[in-house]
PDB file of C-alpha atoms in Angstrom:
ATOM      1  CA  MET A 194     260.739  53.764  24.145  1.00 70.00           C
ATOM      2  CA  SER A 195     259.440  53.961  27.674  1.00 92.00           C
ATOM      3  CA  LYS A 196     258.085  50.876  29.328  1.00 96.00           C
ATOM      4  CA  VAL A 197     254.404  50.374  30.067  1.00 97.00           C
ATOM      5  CA  HIS A 198     253.192  49.435  33.540  1.00 98.00           C
ATOM      6  CA  VAL A 199     250.631  46.621  33.437  1.00 98.00           C
ATOM      7  CA  THR A 200     248.488  45.624  36.407  1.00 98.00           C
ATOM      8  CA  CYS A 201     246.390  42.489  36.052  1.00 98.00           C
ATOM      9  CA  THR A 202     245.498  39.202  37.677  1.00 98.00           C
ATOM     10  CA  ILE A 203     247.519  36.158  36.657  1.00 98.00           C
ATOM     11  CA  ASN A 204     246.349  32.779  37.891  1.00 97.00           C
ATOM     12  CA  GLN A 205     244.113  34.427  40.494  1.00 96.00           C
ATOM     13  CA  GLU A 206     246.958  36.498  41.966  1.00 97.00           C
ATOM     14  CA  ASN A 207     247.486  40.231  41.570  1.00 98.00           C
ATOM     15  CA  ALA A 208     250.399  40.929  39.248  1.00 98.00           C
ATOM     16  CA  GLU A 209     252.305  43.916  37.931  1.00 98.00           C
ATOM     17  CA  PHE A 210     254.993  44.081  35.298  1.00 98.00           C
ATOM     18  CA  LEU A 211     256.757  46.498  32.985  1.00 98.00           C
ATOM     19  CA  CYS A 212     256.852  45.788  29.267  1.00 98.00           C
ATOM     20  CA  GLU A 213     257.666  47.409  25.965  1.00 97.00           C
ATOM     21  CA  PRO A 214     254.649  48.898  24.147  1.00 97.00           C
ATOM     22  CA  ASP A 215     255.142  46.475  21.244  1.00 97.00           C
ATOM     23  CA  GLN A 216     255.890  43.389  23.358  1.00 98.00           C
ATOM     24  CA  THR A 217     253.421  40.518  23.011  1.00 98.00           C
ATOM     25  CA  LEU A 218     251.642  39.067  25.990  1.00 98.00           C
ATOM     26  CA  LEU A 219     253.437  35.801  25.200  1.00 98.00           C
ATOM     27  CA  GLU A 220     256.831  37.495  25.502  1.00 98.00           C
ATOM     28  CA  ALA A 221     255.857  39.322  28.686  1.00 98.00           C
ATOM     29  CA  LEU A 222     254.468  36.201  30.364  1.00 98.00           C
ATOM     30  CA  ARG A 223     257.621  34.216  29.554  1.00 98.00           C
ATOM     31  CA  ASP A 224     260.408  36.795  29.688  1.00 97.00           C
ATOM     32  CA  VAL A 225     259.138  39.265  32.274  1.00 98.00           C
ATOM     33  CA  VAL A 226     256.750  37.305  34.527  1.00 98.00           C
ATOM     34  CA  GLY A 227     258.636  33.988  34.195  1.00 98.00           C
ATOM     35  CA  LEU A 228     255.718  31.713  33.262  1.00 98.00           C
ATOM     36  CA  MET A 229     257.428  29.229  30.991  1.00 97.00           C
ATOM     37  CA  GLY A 230     254.348  27.046  30.437  1.00 95.00           C
ATOM     38  CA  VAL A 231     253.177  29.483  27.767  1.00 97.00           C
ATOM     39  CA  LYS A 232     255.039  28.264  24.676  1.00 96.00           C
ATOM     40  CA  GLU A 233     255.930  30.010  21.450  1.00 95.00           C
ATOM     41  CA  GLY A 234     255.227  27.826  18.466  1.00 93.00           C
ATOM     42  CA  CYS A 235     254.371  29.931  15.448  1.00 94.00           C
ATOM     43  CA  ALA A 236     254.011  33.567  16.651  1.00 94.00           C
ATOM     44  CA  THR A 237     251.100  33.948  14.214  1.00 96.00           C
ATOM     45  CA  GLY A 238     248.174  32.511  16.194  1.00 95.00           C
ATOM     46  CA  ASP A 239     248.047  29.299  14.176  1.00 95.00           C
ATOM     47  CA  CYS A 240     249.326  26.617  16.579  1.00 96.00           C
ATOM     48  CA  GLY A 241     247.749  27.340  19.985  1.00 97.00           C
ATOM     49  CA  ALA A 242     250.914  26.628  21.990  1.00 97.00           C
ATOM     50  CA  CYS A 243     250.711  30.089  23.565  1.00 98.00           C
ATOM     51  CA  SER A 244     247.050  29.805  24.567  1.00 98.00           C
ATOM     52  CA  VAL A 245     245.870  31.520  27.731  1.00 98.00           C
ATOM     53  CA  ILE A 246     242.440  32.324  29.083  1.00 98.00           C
ATOM     54  CA  LEU A 247     242.122  36.104  28.966  1.00 98.00           C
ATOM     55  CA  ASP A 248     239.037  37.446  30.742  1.00 98.00           C
ATOM     56  CA  GLY A 249     237.337  34.074  30.295  1.00 97.00           C
ATOM     57  CA  ARG A 250     238.153  33.691  26.582  1.00 97.00           C
ATOM     58  CA  LEU A 251     240.678  31.352  25.013  1.00 98.00           C
ATOM     59  CA  THR A 252     243.296  33.607  23.439  1.00 98.00           C
ATOM     60  CA  CYS A 253     246.588  33.200  21.584  1.00 98.00           C
ATOM     61  CA  SER A 254     248.925  35.323  23.676  1.00 98.00           C
ATOM     62  CA  CYS A 255     251.199  35.882  20.664  1.00 98.00           C
ATOM     63  CA  LEU A 256     248.448  37.987  19.074  1.00 98.00           C
ATOM     64  CA  VAL A 257     247.883  40.329  22.048  1.00 98.00           C
ATOM     65  CA  PHE A 258     250.156  43.200  22.956  1.00 98.00           C
ATOM     66  CA  ALA A 259     251.148  42.976  26.614  1.00 98.00           C
ATOM     67  CA  PRO A 260     249.873  46.502  27.437  1.00 98.00           C
ATOM     68  CA  GLU A 261     246.402  45.343  26.349  1.00 98.00           C
ATOM     69  CA  ALA A 262     246.405  42.983  29.340  1.00 98.00           C
ATOM     70  CA  ASP A 263     246.177  45.899  31.768  1.00 98.00           C
ATOM     71  CA  GLY A 264     243.157  45.344  34.013  1.00 98.00           C
ATOM     72  CA  THR A 265     242.492  41.825  32.768  1.00 98.00           C
ATOM     73  CA  SER A 266     242.432  38.367  34.304  1.00 98.00           C
ATOM     74  CA  ILE A 267     244.836  35.842  32.758  1.00 98.00           C
ATOM     75  CA  GLU A 268     244.923  32.096  33.331  1.00 98.00           C
ATOM     76  CA  THR A 269     247.910  29.993  32.264  1.00 98.00           C
ATOM     77  CA  VAL A 270     248.733  26.323  32.639  1.00 97.00           C
ATOM     78  CA  GLU A 271     250.714  27.149  35.791  1.00 96.00           C
ATOM     79  CA  GLY A 272     247.464  28.138  37.492  1.00 96.00           C
ATOM     80  CA  MET A 273     245.585  24.933  36.728  1.00 95.00           C
ATOM     81  CA  GLY A 274     246.737  22.731  39.576  1.00 87.00           C
ATOM     82  CA  GLY A 275     246.377  23.617  43.199  1.00 82.00           C
ATOM     83  CA  PRO A 276     247.616  22.727  46.645  1.00 82.00           C
ATOM     84  CA  ASP A 277     245.450  19.603  46.502  1.00 85.00           C
ATOM     85  CA  GLY A 278     247.132  18.319  43.343  1.00 91.00           C
ATOM     86  CA  LEU A 279     246.652  18.298  39.627  1.00 95.00           C
ATOM     87  CA  HIS A 280     243.648  19.685  37.797  1.00 96.00           C
ATOM     88  CA  PRO A 281     241.505  16.796  36.457  1.00 96.00           C
ATOM     89  CA  LEU A 282     242.641  17.654  32.909  1.00 97.00           C
ATOM     90  CA  GLN A 283     246.290  17.372  33.903  1.00 96.00           C
ATOM     91  CA  HIS A 284     245.536  14.059  35.588  1.00 96.00           C
ATOM     92  CA  THR A 285     243.695  12.578  32.594  1.00 97.00           C
ATOM     93  CA  PHE A 286     246.365  13.797  30.158  1.00 96.00           C
ATOM     94  CA  LEU A 287     248.964  11.913  32.199  1.00 95.00           C
ATOM     95  CA  GLU A 288     246.823   8.813  32.663  1.00 96.00           C
ATOM     96  CA  GLY A 289     245.763   8.763  29.000  1.00 94.00           C
ATOM     97  CA  ALA A 290     249.263   9.425  27.605  1.00 93.00           C
ATOM     98  CA  ALA A 291     247.906  12.458  25.744  1.00 92.00           C
ATOM     99  CA  LEU A 292     251.268  14.179  25.538  1.00 89.00           C
ATOM    100  CA  GLN A 293     254.663  13.572  24.061  1.00 87.00           C
ATOM    101  CA  CYS A 294     257.229  16.352  23.561  1.00 89.00           C
ATOM    102  CA  GLY A 295     255.205  18.853  25.601  1.00 89.00           C
ATOM    103  CA  ILE A 296     255.337  21.921  23.360  1.00 92.00           C
ATOM    104  CA  CYS A 297     251.609  21.815  22.581  1.00 94.00           C
ATOM    105  CA  THR A 298     250.440  20.353  25.891  1.00 95.00           C
ATOM    106  CA  PRO A 299     249.909  23.620  27.814  1.00 96.00           C
ATOM    107  CA  GLY A 300     247.828  24.992  24.949  1.00 97.00           C
ATOM    108  CA  PHE A 301     245.670  21.877  24.788  1.00 97.00           C
ATOM    109  CA  LEU A 302     245.206  21.927  28.568  1.00 98.00           C
ATOM    110  CA  ILE A 303     244.146  25.580  28.518  1.00 98.00           C
ATOM    111  CA  ALA A 304     241.840  25.008  25.524  1.00 98.00           C
ATOM    112  CA  GLY A 305     240.296  22.040  27.346  1.00 98.00           C
ATOM    113  CA  LYS A 306     239.873  24.075  30.521  1.00 98.00           C
ATOM    114  CA  ALA A 307     238.245  26.941  28.625  1.00 98.00           C
ATOM    115  CA  LEU A 308     235.790  24.458  27.117  1.00 98.00           C
ATOM    116  CA  LEU A 309     234.980  22.724  30.420  1.00 98.00           C
ATOM    117  CA  ASP A 310     234.591  26.066  32.214  1.00 97.00           C
ATOM    118  CA  ARG A 311     231.722  26.951  29.878  1.00 96.00           C
ATOM    119  CA  ASN A 312     230.449  23.450  29.044  1.00 97.00           C
ATOM    120  CA  PRO A 313     230.966  20.739  31.687  1.00 97.00           C
ATOM    121  CA  ASP A 314     229.387  18.032  29.494  1.00 97.00           C
ATOM    122  CA  PRO A 315     230.798  18.421  25.974  1.00 98.00           C
ATOM    123  CA  THR A 316     230.291  16.015  23.116  1.00 98.00           C
ATOM    124  CA  GLU A 317     233.248  14.659  21.196  1.00 98.00           C
ATOM    125  CA  GLU A 318     232.399  17.042  18.362  1.00 98.00           C
ATOM    126  CA  GLU A 319     232.436  20.002  20.765  1.00 98.00           C
ATOM    127  CA  VAL A 320     235.840  18.925  22.099  1.00 98.00           C
ATOM    128  CA  ARG A 321     237.203  18.612  18.569  1.00 97.00           C
ATOM    129  CA  TYR A 322     235.914  22.081  17.741  1.00 97.00           C
ATOM    130  CA  ALA A 323     237.311  23.569  20.983  1.00 97.00           C
ATOM    131  CA  ILE A 324     240.836  22.284  20.314  1.00 97.00           C
ATOM    132  CA  ALA A 325     240.820  22.966  16.565  1.00 96.00           C
ATOM    133  CA  GLY A 326     243.168  25.925  17.046  1.00 95.00           C
ATOM    134  CA  ASN A 327     245.836  23.727  18.636  1.00 95.00           C
ATOM    135  CA  LEU A 328     248.338  21.752  16.605  1.00 94.00           C
ATOM    136  CA  CYS A 329     250.346  18.711  17.678  1.00 91.00           C
ATOM    137  CA  ARG A 330     253.038  17.052  15.622  1.00 87.00           C
ATOM    138  CA  CYS A 331     253.772  14.137  17.977  1.00 86.00           C
ATOM    139  CA  THR A 332     250.551  12.524  19.190  1.00 75.00           C
ATOM    140  CA  GLY A 333     247.346  11.599  17.560  1.00 78.00           C
ATOM    141  CA  TYR A 334     244.498  13.806  18.651  1.00 93.00           C
ATOM    142  CA  ASP A 335     242.406  10.855  19.856  1.00 95.00           C
ATOM    143  CA  LYS A 336     244.202  10.598  23.210  1.00 95.00           C
ATOM    144  CA  ILE A 337     243.853  14.338  23.753  1.00 96.00           C
ATOM    145  CA  ILE A 338     240.124  14.263  22.948  1.00 97.00           C
ATOM    146  CA  ARG A 339     239.572  11.202  25.131  1.00 97.00           C
ATOM    147  CA  SER A 340     241.463  12.845  28.013  1.00 97.00           C
ATOM    148  CA  ILE A 341     239.312  15.977  27.843  1.00 98.00           C
ATOM    149  CA  LEU A 342     236.136  13.876  27.802  1.00 98.00           C
ATOM    150  CA  ASP A 343     237.449  11.767  30.717  1.00 98.00           C
ATOM    151  CA  ALA A 344     238.242  14.930  32.699  1.00 98.00           C
ATOM    152  CA  ALA A 345     234.714  16.206  32.056  1.00 98.00           C
ATOM    153  CA  ASP A 346     233.317  12.926  33.408  1.00 97.00           C
ATOM    154  CA  GLU A 347     235.607  13.065  36.440  1.00 95.00           C
ATOM    155  CA  MET A 348     234.686  16.687  37.181  1.00 94.00           C
ATOM    156  CA  ARG A 349     230.957  15.992  36.894  1.00 93.00           C
ATOM    157  CA  GLU A 350     231.260  12.956  39.208  1.00 90.00           C
ATOM    158  CA  THR A 351     233.161  15.044  41.769  1.00 85.00           C
ATOM    159  CA  SER A 352     230.588  17.822  41.506  1.00 81.00           C
ATOM    160  CA  SER A 353     227.717  15.346  41.983  1.00 79.00           C
ATOM    161  CA  ALA A 354     229.403  13.779  44.989  1.00 81.00           C
ATOM    162  CA  LEU A 355     229.972  17.190  46.595  1.00 80.00           C
ATOM    163  CA  SER A 356     226.372  18.262  46.064  1.00 78.00           C
ATOM    164  CA  SER A 357     224.936  15.021  47.510  1.00 71.00           C
TER     165      SER A 357
END
C-alpha cells in the first residue's frame, strides 16, 4: 500500500504527515506526529480518551481515518496551553484534583474545551452532557464537572476584565 500525504493544521500550526490509508487519526497523531496526549482507550469510540477537536467538533480520533484529516484543523491537549501558561481548564483540573491516572484526562480537557468554546456559561447539566462520551475509572466525575464550571467562571471573569 502506498502512503497518503495529509496536510492539515494541528494546534494552530501547519502540519504534514504520511500515513497508511487505513491508519486511524489516533494512530497517526501518536505514532507519526508524536502527540502522545491523545490516548487510546477502547479503539471503538466509547471512552473518549482519544478525543480531539476536528474542525470545531469534538471527535473520537479512533473513529476517523487519518487521510480524512486532510485539509482540516485539529486541536489536541498539547495545544491547550500557551507561552503564558496553562489553559484555565488545565489549571482548574490541577487545583480541583480532577485527575488521577491521567489516561482519560486529555479527553476530558478537550471535551471541556469544546463545550466552553461554544458555550462560555454552561449549566452543570450541560457539562454533564458534554462529557458523557468520556469514561474515567479512577475519579468521581464531580471534581471534573466542578473544574469545568470553575474554568468557565475564570474565563468569563478574565474576559470581563479585558473588556472593561
